[in-house]
Amino acid sequence: MKLGFLASHGGSNMQAILDGCDDGWISATPAILICNNPNTQAVERAQLADLPVRILNGKTHPDPESLDHAILDALTNARIDLIVLAGFMKKIGPLTMAAFRNRIVNIHPSLLPKFGGQGMYGLRVHKAVLEAGEIETGATVHLIGSQYDEGPILQQATVPVYPGDTPEALQLRVLDQEHQLYPDTLAKIARGEIELP
Ligand code: GRF
């Protein structure tokens, strides 16, 4: 199973998956990182791991359809089986969506369908969880559907909310769980324990 990562920022989830592939937890081969932003930790992490990187964005391809095409070409040339979204802040174009139907996984830092949808990213998710008075939150790995944070849920992990929690503290606690949940889900997909439609 060849993995193609799409990331925009830190890439800590990608790192957890790279490590999982490296130590044999996940039977998969990371094949490419596509990043829209050249100056990110995600790019640094990929370079350190000898993972080929392509920078593709609105500057390299001002026309959205040609950008979609370029992303699809890069993934196809790398013979990707599964697209792994790891903090990718852009919408996937229709060509890539169609070519990788049910083969695009994402992680979201809440227990979807709660606290998902447009505008729900980063600290906003954790602020909303605290404002709603939830006693538990978590992370969700899911397939990408046509809308934000939609598509079949593959696995979830729960995280307690403590009295006095700040959004930042909650974000760190959830991220820690993400680094277990995402590699675990990919390992199960690779072993056939989680079947994709
Ligand atoms: C994570 O919180 C993930 O749930 C969300 O974006 C963040 C990415 O963090 N989709 P990182 O780039 O993997 O460090």
Short mmCIF file of N, CA, C and O in Angstrom, two decimals, residues 60-183:
data_model
loop_
_atom_site.label_atom_id
_atom_site.label_comp_id
_atom_site.label_asym_id
_atom_site.label_seq_id
_atom_site.Cartn_x
_atom_site.Cartn_y
_atom_site.Cartn_z
N THR A 60 1.90 28.07 -8.18
CA THR A 60 2.46 27.21 -9.24
C THR A 60 1.41 26.95 -10.32
O THR A 60 1.73 26.77 -11.48
N HIS A 61 0.13 26.93 -9.91
CA HIS A 61 -0.98 26.64 -10.84
C HIS A 61 -2.15 27.56 -10.52
O HIS A 61 -3.05 27.17 -9.75
N PRO A 62 -2.18 28.76 -11.10
CA PRO A 62 -3.25 29.71 -10.77
C PRO A 62 -4.66 29.23 -11.14
O PRO A 62 -5.63 29.60 -10.49
N ASP A 63 -4.74 28.37 -12.13
CA ASP A 63 -6.06 27.87 -12.53
C ASP A 63 -6.40 26.63 -11.67
O ASP A 63 -5.64 25.66 -11.66
N PRO A 64 -7.54 26.65 -10.94
CA PRO A 64 -7.86 25.55 -10.01
C PRO A 64 -7.90 24.18 -10.69
O PRO A 64 -7.49 23.18 -10.11
N GLU A 65 -8.38 24.15 -11.95
CA GLU A 65 -8.46 22.85 -12.62
C GLU A 65 -7.06 22.31 -12.94
O GLU A 65 -6.80 21.11 -12.81
N SER A 66 -6.16 23.21 -13.32
CA SER A 66 -4.80 22.73 -13.64
C SER A 66 -4.08 22.32 -12.35
O SER A 66 -3.26 21.40 -12.35
N LEU A 67 -4.41 22.98 -11.23
CA LEU A 67 -3.84 22.57 -9.94
C LEU A 67 -4.33 21.17 -9.57
O LEU A 67 -3.54 20.30 -9.18
N ASP A 68 -5.62 20.96 -9.71
CA ASP A 68 -6.22 19.65 -9.45
C ASP A 68 -5.52 18.59 -10.31
O ASP A 68 -5.11 17.52 -9.82
N HIS A 69 -5.32 18.90 -11.59
CA HIS A 69 -4.66 18.01 -12.53
C HIS A 69 -3.24 17.69 -12.08
O HIS A 69 -2.81 16.53 -12.11
N ALA A 70 -2.52 18.73 -11.66
CA ALA A 70 -1.12 18.55 -11.26
C ALA A 70 -1.03 17.66 -10.01
O ALA A 70 -0.14 16.81 -9.91
N ILE A 71 -1.97 17.87 -9.07
CA ILE A 71 -1.98 17.04 -7.85
C ILE A 71 -2.26 15.59 -8.22
O ILE A 71 -1.58 14.66 -7.78
N LEU A 72 -3.25 15.40 -9.08
CA LEU A 72 -3.61 14.04 -9.50
C LEU A 72 -2.44 13.38 -10.23
O LEU A 72 -2.12 12.21 -9.97
N ASP A 73 -1.80 14.12 -11.11
CA ASP A 73 -0.65 13.57 -11.86
C ASP A 73 0.47 13.14 -10.91
O ASP A 73 1.05 12.07 -11.06
N ALA A 74 0.76 14.01 -9.93
CA ALA A 74 1.84 13.70 -8.99
C ALA A 74 1.52 12.42 -8.22
O ALA A 74 2.40 11.56 -8.02
N LEU A 75 0.27 12.27 -7.81
CA LEU A 75 -0.13 11.08 -7.04
C LEU A 75 -0.11 9.84 -7.92
O LEU A 75 0.32 8.76 -7.50
N THR A 76 -0.57 9.99 -9.15
CA THR A 76 -0.63 8.86 -10.08
C THR A 76 0.79 8.41 -10.44
O THR A 76 1.09 7.21 -10.44
N ASN A 77 1.67 9.40 -10.72
CA ASN A 77 3.05 9.04 -11.07
C ASN A 77 3.77 8.35 -9.92
O ASN A 77 4.65 7.53 -10.13
N ALA A 78 3.38 8.69 -8.68
CA ALA A 78 3.99 8.04 -7.51
C ALA A 78 3.29 6.71 -7.19
O ALA A 78 3.61 6.05 -6.21
N ARG A 79 2.31 6.33 -8.01
CA ARG A 79 1.56 5.06 -7.88
C ARG A 79 0.92 4.88 -6.50
O ARG A 79 1.01 3.83 -5.86
N ILE A 80 0.30 5.97 -6.07
CA ILE A 80 -0.35 6.00 -4.75
C ILE A 80 -1.60 5.11 -4.71
O ILE A 80 -2.37 5.10 -5.66
N ASP A 81 -1.77 4.38 -3.61
CA ASP A 81 -3.03 3.63 -3.40
C ASP A 81 -3.98 4.43 -2.53
O ASP A 81 -5.19 4.32 -2.66
N LEU A 82 -3.43 5.19 -1.59
CA LEU A 82 -4.26 5.88 -0.60
C LEU A 82 -3.73 7.29 -0.37
O LEU A 82 -2.52 7.48 -0.17
N ILE A 83 -4.63 8.27 -0.40
CA ILE A 83 -4.25 9.65 -0.06
C ILE A 83 -4.49 9.85 1.43
O ILE A 83 -5.58 9.56 1.94
N VAL A 84 -3.46 10.33 2.12
CA VAL A 84 -3.56 10.56 3.55
C VAL A 84 -3.53 12.07 3.79
O VAL A 84 -2.48 12.71 3.61
N LEU A 85 -4.66 12.64 4.15
CA LEU A 85 -4.71 14.07 4.45
C LEU A 85 -4.19 14.26 5.87
O LEU A 85 -4.71 13.64 6.82
N ALA A 86 -3.18 15.10 6.01
CA ALA A 86 -2.56 15.29 7.32
C ALA A 86 -2.46 16.79 7.58
O ALA A 86 -1.41 17.40 7.39
N GLY A 87 -3.59 17.38 7.95
CA GLY A 87 -3.60 18.82 8.18
C GLY A 87 -3.55 19.59 6.87
O GLY A 87 -2.87 20.61 6.78
N PHE A 88 -4.24 19.10 5.85
CA PHE A 88 -4.27 19.78 4.55
C PHE A 88 -5.43 20.77 4.56
O PHE A 88 -6.58 20.40 4.78
N MET A 89 -5.09 22.06 4.35
CA MET A 89 -6.08 23.13 4.55
C MET A 89 -6.82 23.51 3.27
O MET A 89 -7.61 24.45 3.28
N LYS A 90 -6.56 22.81 2.17
CA LYS A 90 -7.22 23.14 0.90
C LYS A 90 -8.23 22.07 0.56
O LYS A 90 -8.10 20.92 1.01
N LYS A 91 -9.21 22.46 -0.27
CA LYS A 91 -10.18 21.45 -0.71
C LYS A 91 -9.59 20.61 -1.84
O LYS A 91 -8.87 21.12 -2.68
N ILE A 92 -9.90 19.33 -1.81
CA ILE A 92 -9.43 18.45 -2.89
C ILE A 92 -10.28 18.72 -4.13
O ILE A 92 -11.50 18.79 -4.05
N GLY A 93 -9.65 18.83 -5.27
CA GLY A 93 -10.36 19.12 -6.51
C GLY A 93 -11.18 17.93 -7.00
O GLY A 93 -10.92 16.78 -6.61
N PRO A 94 -12.14 18.18 -7.88
CA PRO A 94 -13.05 17.11 -8.33
C PRO A 94 -12.37 15.98 -9.10
O PRO A 94 -12.79 14.82 -9.01
N LEU A 95 -11.28 16.30 -9.84
CA LEU A 95 -10.61 15.24 -10.61
C LEU A 95 -9.95 14.25 -9.65
O LEU A 95 -10.09 13.03 -9.80
N THR A 96 -9.25 14.79 -8.64
CA THR A 96 -8.57 13.93 -7.66
C THR A 96 -9.61 13.16 -6.84
O THR A 96 -9.44 11.96 -6.58
N MET A 97 -10.69 13.85 -6.47
CA MET A 97 -11.77 13.19 -5.70
C MET A 97 -12.31 11.98 -6.47
O MET A 97 -12.52 10.92 -5.90
N ALA A 98 -12.56 12.18 -7.77
CA ALA A 98 -13.16 11.11 -8.57
C ALA A 98 -12.17 9.95 -8.75
O ALA A 98 -12.55 8.78 -8.67
N ALA A 99 -10.89 10.29 -8.97
CA ALA A 99 -9.90 9.24 -9.23
C ALA A 99 -9.61 8.42 -7.97
O ALA A 99 -9.22 7.26 -8.06
N PHE A 100 -9.78 9.04 -6.80
CA PHE A 100 -9.46 8.35 -5.53
C PHE A 100 -10.71 8.19 -4.65
O PHE A 100 -10.63 8.32 -3.44
N ARG A 101 -11.82 7.88 -5.29
CA ARG A 101 -13.07 7.73 -4.54
C ARG A 101 -12.90 6.64 -3.46
O ARG A 101 -12.42 5.54 -3.75
N ASN A 102 -13.27 6.98 -2.24
CA ASN A 102 -13.12 6.06 -1.09
C ASN A 102 -11.68 5.68 -0.79
O ASN A 102 -11.41 4.69 -0.11
N ARG A 103 -10.74 6.44 -1.33
CA ARG A 103 -9.32 6.18 -1.07
C ARG A 103 -8.62 7.45 -0.56
O ARG A 103 -7.44 7.64 -0.79
N ILE A 104 -9.40 8.31 0.11
CA ILE A 104 -8.83 9.52 0.71
C ILE A 104 -9.23 9.51 2.19
O ILE A 104 -10.42 9.54 2.52
N VAL A 105 -8.22 9.41 3.07
CA VAL A 105 -8.51 9.42 4.51
C VAL A 105 -8.09 10.75 5.11
O VAL A 105 -7.18 11.42 4.63
N ASN A 106 -8.80 11.11 6.18
CA ASN A 106 -8.53 12.38 6.86
C ASN A 106 -8.63 12.15 8.36
O ASN A 106 -9.30 11.22 8.81
N ILE A 107 -7.97 13.03 9.11
CA ILE A 107 -8.16 13.01 10.56
C ILE A 107 -8.70 14.36 10.99
O ILE A 107 -8.26 15.40 10.49
N HIS A 108 -9.67 14.32 11.89
CA HIS A 108 -10.28 15.56 12.39
C HIS A 108 -10.23 15.53 13.92
O HIS A 108 -10.52 14.50 14.53
N PRO A 109 -9.90 16.67 14.54
CA PRO A 109 -9.69 16.66 16.00
C PRO A 109 -10.97 16.83 16.83
O PRO A 109 -11.00 17.63 17.75
N SER A 110 -12.00 16.05 16.49
CA SER A 110 -13.20 16.01 17.34
C SER A 110 -13.90 14.68 17.09
O SER A 110 -13.52 13.93 16.17
N LEU A 111 -14.93 14.43 17.89
CA LEU A 111 -15.72 13.21 17.68
C LEU A 111 -16.81 13.53 16.66
O LEU A 111 -17.93 13.89 17.02
N LEU A 112 -16.45 13.42 15.36
CA LEU A 112 -17.44 13.73 14.32
C LEU A 112 -18.65 12.82 14.49
O LEU A 112 -18.51 11.71 14.97
N PRO A 113 -19.89 13.26 14.18
CA PRO A 113 -20.20 14.48 13.45
C PRO A 113 -20.19 15.75 14.31
O PRO A 113 -20.49 16.83 13.80
N LYS A 114 -19.84 15.63 15.59
CA LYS A 114 -19.79 16.84 16.42
C LYS A 114 -18.59 17.70 16.05
O LYS A 114 -17.49 17.16 15.84
N PHE A 115 -18.76 18.97 16.04
CA PHE A 115 -17.68 19.96 15.87
C PHE A 115 -16.88 19.77 14.58
O PHE A 115 -15.66 19.85 14.57
N GLY A 116 -17.62 19.48 13.49
CA GLY A 116 -16.99 19.41 12.18
C GLY A 116 -17.60 20.46 11.27
O GLY A 116 -18.41 21.28 11.69
N GLY A 117 -17.22 20.44 10.02
CA GLY A 117 -17.81 21.34 9.03
C GLY A 117 -16.94 22.54 8.74
O GLY A 117 -15.86 22.71 9.33
N GLN A 118 -17.42 23.38 7.83
CA GLN A 118 -16.65 24.52 7.38
C GLN A 118 -16.27 25.44 8.55
O GLN A 118 -17.11 25.72 9.40
N GLY A 119 -15.03 25.89 8.57
CA GLY A 119 -14.59 26.81 9.62
C GLY A 119 -14.17 26.11 10.90
O GLY A 119 -13.66 26.75 11.81
N MET A 120 -14.40 24.82 10.99
CA MET A 120 -14.02 24.07 12.20
C MET A 120 -12.65 23.45 12.01
O MET A 120 -12.51 22.35 11.46
N TYR A 121 -11.63 24.20 12.39
CA TYR A 121 -10.26 23.69 12.30
C TYR A 121 -9.44 24.33 13.42
O TYR A 121 -9.84 25.34 14.02
N GLY A 122 -8.31 23.71 13.69
CA GLY A 122 -7.38 24.26 14.69
C GLY A 122 -8.05 24.49 16.03
O GLY A 122 -8.92 23.71 16.47
N LEU A 123 -7.69 25.60 16.68
CA LEU A 123 -8.18 25.88 18.03
C LEU A 123 -9.68 26.12 18.06
O LEU A 123 -10.32 25.97 19.12
N ARG A 124 -10.26 26.50 16.92
CA ARG A 124 -11.71 26.76 16.90
C ARG A 124 -12.51 25.53 17.34
O ARG A 124 -13.54 25.65 17.98
N VAL A 125 -12.01 24.36 16.95
CA VAL A 125 -12.71 23.12 17.30
C VAL A 125 -12.73 22.97 18.83
O VAL A 125 -13.78 22.72 19.44
N HIS A 126 -11.57 23.16 19.44
CA HIS A 126 -11.43 22.91 20.87
C HIS A 126 -12.15 24.00 21.70
O HIS A 126 -12.72 23.71 22.75
N LYS A 127 -12.15 25.23 21.17
CA LYS A 127 -12.92 26.30 21.82
C LYS A 127 -14.40 25.95 21.83
O LYS A 127 -15.09 26.10 22.84
N ALA A 128 -14.88 25.46 20.69
CA ALA A 128 -16.30 25.11 20.58
C ALA A 128 -16.66 23.97 21.52
O ALA A 128 -17.73 23.96 22.14
N VAL A 129 -15.76 23.01 21.67
CA VAL A 129 -15.99 21.88 22.58
C VAL A 129 -16.12 22.39 24.01
O VAL A 129 -17.05 22.00 24.75
N LEU A 130 -15.22 23.29 24.41
CA LEU A 130 -15.26 23.84 25.77
C LEU A 130 -16.51 24.67 25.98
O LEU A 130 -17.18 24.56 27.02
N GLU A 131 -16.86 25.49 24.99
CA GLU A 131 -18.05 26.34 25.12
C GLU A 131 -19.33 25.52 25.24
O GLU A 131 -20.29 25.93 25.88
N ALA A 132 -19.32 24.35 24.59
CA ALA A 132 -20.51 23.49 24.65
C ALA A 132 -20.57 22.71 25.96
O ALA A 132 -21.54 21.99 26.22
N GLY A 133 -19.53 22.79 26.79
CA GLY A 133 -19.53 22.10 28.08
C GLY A 133 -19.38 20.60 27.96
O GLY A 133 -19.83 19.85 28.84
N GLU A 134 -18.75 20.13 26.89
CA GLU A 134 -18.57 18.68 26.71
C GLU A 134 -17.64 18.13 27.80
O GLU A 134 -16.71 18.82 28.24
N ILE A 135 -17.89 16.88 28.21
CA ILE A 135 -16.96 16.29 29.17
C ILE A 135 -15.97 15.35 28.48
O ILE A 135 -15.03 14.85 29.08
N GLU A 136 -16.23 15.16 27.18
CA GLU A 136 -15.33 14.28 26.42
C GLU A 136 -15.27 14.77 24.98
O GLU A 136 -16.24 15.27 24.43
N THR A 137 -14.08 14.67 24.40
CA THR A 137 -13.91 14.98 22.98
C THR A 137 -13.05 13.88 22.39
O THR A 137 -13.03 12.77 22.93
N GLY A 138 -12.34 14.16 21.30
CA GLY A 138 -11.52 13.09 20.73
C GLY A 138 -11.10 13.39 19.32
O GLY A 138 -11.00 14.55 18.92
N ALA A 139 -10.82 12.33 18.57
CA ALA A 139 -10.37 12.48 17.19
C ALA A 139 -11.08 11.42 16.33
O ALA A 139 -11.48 10.38 16.84
N THR A 140 -11.20 11.73 15.06
CA THR A 140 -11.90 10.85 14.12
C THR A 140 -11.07 10.67 12.86
O THR A 140 -10.62 11.65 12.27
N VAL A 141 -10.89 9.42 12.44
CA VAL A 141 -10.33 9.16 11.10
C VAL A 141 -11.50 8.72 10.22
O VAL A 141 -12.28 7.84 10.60
N HIS A 142 -11.61 9.38 9.09
CA HIS A 142 -12.76 9.10 8.21
C HIS A 142 -12.36 9.20 6.75
O HIS A 142 -11.32 9.79 6.42
N LEU A 143 -13.18 8.62 5.90
CA LEU A 143 -13.00 8.81 4.46
C LEU A 143 -13.59 10.16 4.09
O LEU A 143 -14.52 10.63 4.73
N ILE A 144 -13.04 10.75 3.06
CA ILE A 144 -13.53 12.06 2.62
C ILE A 144 -14.76 11.88 1.74
O ILE A 144 -14.75 11.09 0.79
N GLY A 145 -15.81 12.60 2.10
CA GLY A 145 -16.99 12.66 1.25
C GLY A 145 -16.97 13.97 0.48
O GLY A 145 -15.95 14.67 0.46
N SER A 146 -18.08 14.33 -0.11
CA SER A 146 -18.06 15.54 -0.95
C SER A 146 -18.08 16.82 -0.11
O SER A 146 -17.73 17.87 -0.58
N GLN A 147 -18.49 16.71 1.17
CA GLN A 147 -18.53 17.89 2.04
C GLN A 147 -17.39 17.83 3.06
O GLN A 147 -16.77 16.79 3.24
N TYR A 148 -17.14 18.97 3.72
CA TYR A 148 -16.13 19.01 4.77
C TYR A 148 -16.46 17.99 5.86
O TYR A 148 -17.59 17.89 6.30
N ASP A 149 -15.45 17.31 6.32
CA ASP A 149 -15.59 16.44 7.49
C ASP A 149 -16.76 15.48 7.38
O ASP A 149 -17.42 15.16 8.37
N GLU A 150 -17.02 15.04 6.16
CA GLU A 150 -18.06 14.03 5.96
C GLU A 150 -17.44 12.78 5.38
O GLU A 150 -16.31 12.80 4.94
N GLY A 151 -18.24 11.73 5.31
CA GLY A 151 -17.74 10.47 4.77
C GLY A 151 -17.67 9.48 5.90
O GLY A 151 -17.61 9.86 7.07
N PRO A 152 -17.68 8.18 5.56
CA PRO A 152 -17.74 7.14 6.59
C PRO A 152 -16.62 7.25 7.62
O PRO A 152 -15.46 7.49 7.27
N ILE A 153 -17.01 7.07 8.89
CA ILE A 153 -16.03 7.09 9.98
C ILE A 153 -15.33 5.74 10.04
O ILE A 153 -15.99 4.69 10.02
N LEU A 154 -14.01 5.74 10.12
CA LEU A 154 -13.25 4.49 10.19
C LEU A 154 -12.90 4.13 11.63
O LEU A 154 -13.07 2.99 12.04
N GLN A 155 -12.43 5.12 12.40
CA GLN A 155 -12.11 4.89 13.82
C GLN A 155 -12.19 6.22 14.57
O GLN A 155 -11.91 7.28 14.00
N GLN A 156 -12.50 6.12 15.86
CA GLN A 156 -12.48 7.30 16.73
C GLN A 156 -11.76 6.96 18.03
O GLN A 156 -11.74 5.79 18.44
N ALA A 157 -11.19 7.97 18.65
CA ALA A 157 -10.60 7.81 19.98
C ALA A 157 -11.11 8.94 20.86
O ALA A 157 -11.21 10.08 20.38
N THR A 158 -11.44 8.63 22.09
CA THR A 158 -11.96 9.68 22.97
C THR A 158 -10.85 10.24 23.85
O THR A 158 -9.85 9.57 24.14
N VAL A 159 -11.08 11.48 24.26
CA VAL A 159 -10.13 12.21 25.12
C VAL A 159 -10.96 12.94 26.17
O VAL A 159 -11.95 13.59 25.81
N PRO A 160 -10.60 12.84 27.45
CA PRO A 160 -11.39 13.54 28.46
C PRO A 160 -11.17 15.06 28.40
O PRO A 160 -10.10 15.52 28.04
N VAL A 161 -12.24 15.79 28.76
CA VAL A 161 -12.10 17.25 28.95
C VAL A 161 -12.05 17.48 30.45
O VAL A 161 -12.91 16.98 31.18
N TYR A 162 -11.04 18.19 30.92
CA TYR A 162 -10.89 18.43 32.35
C TYR A 162 -11.37 19.82 32.73
O TYR A 162 -11.26 20.75 31.90
N PRO A 163 -11.87 19.99 33.96
CA PRO A 163 -12.26 21.33 34.40
C PRO A 163 -11.06 22.28 34.28
O PRO A 163 -9.93 21.89 34.60
N GLY A 164 -11.31 23.49 33.81
CA GLY A 164 -10.22 24.46 33.69
C GLY A 164 -9.38 24.30 32.43
O GLY A 164 -8.39 25.01 32.24
N ASP A 165 -9.74 23.34 31.57
CA ASP A 165 -9.00 23.14 30.32
C ASP A 165 -9.02 24.40 29.46
O ASP A 165 -10.04 25.10 29.39
N THR A 166 -7.92 24.67 28.79
CA THR A 166 -7.89 25.73 27.78
C THR A 166 -7.94 25.04 26.41
O THR A 166 -7.62 23.85 26.30
N PRO A 167 -8.34 25.80 25.38
CA PRO A 167 -8.34 25.20 24.04
C PRO A 167 -6.96 24.64 23.68
O PRO A 167 -6.85 23.57 23.08
N GLU A 168 -5.91 25.35 24.11
CA GLU A 168 -4.55 24.92 23.77
C GLU A 168 -4.20 23.58 24.45
O GLU A 168 -3.60 22.70 23.84
N ALA A 169 -4.61 23.47 25.72
CA ALA A 169 -4.32 22.22 26.45
C ALA A 169 -5.08 21.05 25.82
O ALA A 169 -4.54 19.94 25.66
N LEU A 170 -6.32 21.34 25.46
CA LEU A 170 -7.16 20.29 24.86
C LEU A 170 -6.59 19.88 23.50
O LEU A 170 -6.54 18.69 23.18
N GLN A 171 -6.14 20.87 22.75
CA GLN A 171 -5.56 20.58 21.42
C GLN A 171 -4.37 19.63 21.54
O GLN A 171 -4.27 18.66 20.79
N LEU A 172 -3.51 19.89 22.53
CA LEU A 172 -2.34 19.03 22.71
C LEU A 172 -2.73 17.61 23.11
O LEU A 172 -2.17 16.64 22.62
N ARG A 173 -3.75 17.53 24.01
CA ARG A 173 -4.17 16.20 24.47
C ARG A 173 -4.79 15.41 23.31
O ARG A 173 -4.57 14.21 23.18
N VAL A 174 -5.56 16.11 22.48
CA VAL A 174 -6.19 15.43 21.33
C VAL A 174 -5.12 15.03 20.31
O VAL A 174 -5.14 13.91 19.79
N LEU A 175 -4.17 15.94 20.05
CA LEU A 175 -3.12 15.66 19.06
C LEU A 175 -2.32 14.41 19.45
O LEU A 175 -1.96 13.59 18.61
N ASP A 176 -2.09 14.28 20.76
CA ASP A 176 -1.39 13.11 21.25
C ASP A 176 -2.14 11.82 20.87
O ASP A 176 -1.54 10.84 20.46
N GLN A 177 -3.45 11.85 21.01
CA GLN A 177 -4.28 10.70 20.63
C GLN A 177 -4.26 10.48 19.13
O GLN A 177 -4.27 9.34 18.64
N GLU A 178 -4.27 11.60 18.37
CA GLU A 178 -4.24 11.50 16.91
C GLU A 178 -3.03 10.70 16.45
O GLU A 178 -3.11 9.91 15.50
N HIS A 179 -1.90 10.92 17.15
CA HIS A 179 -0.65 10.26 16.74
C HIS A 179 -0.69 8.76 16.98
O HIS A 179 0.18 8.03 16.49
N GLN A 180 -1.65 8.28 17.77
CA GLN A 180 -1.88 6.83 17.94
C GLN A 180 -2.95 6.37 16.95
O GLN A 180 -2.82 5.33 16.30
N LEU A 181 -4.03 7.15 16.89
CA LEU A 181 -5.21 6.73 16.12
C LEU A 181 -4.94 6.65 14.62
O LEU A 181 -5.38 5.69 13.96
N TYR A 182 -4.23 7.63 14.08
CA TYR A 182 -4.05 7.65 12.62
C TYR A 182 -3.17 6.48 12.15
O TYR A 182 -3.59 5.72 11.27
N PRO A 183 -1.97 6.28 12.76
CA PRO A 183 -1.19 5.11 12.36
C PRO A 183 -1.94 3.80 12.59
O PRO A 183 -1.87 2.89 11.75
#
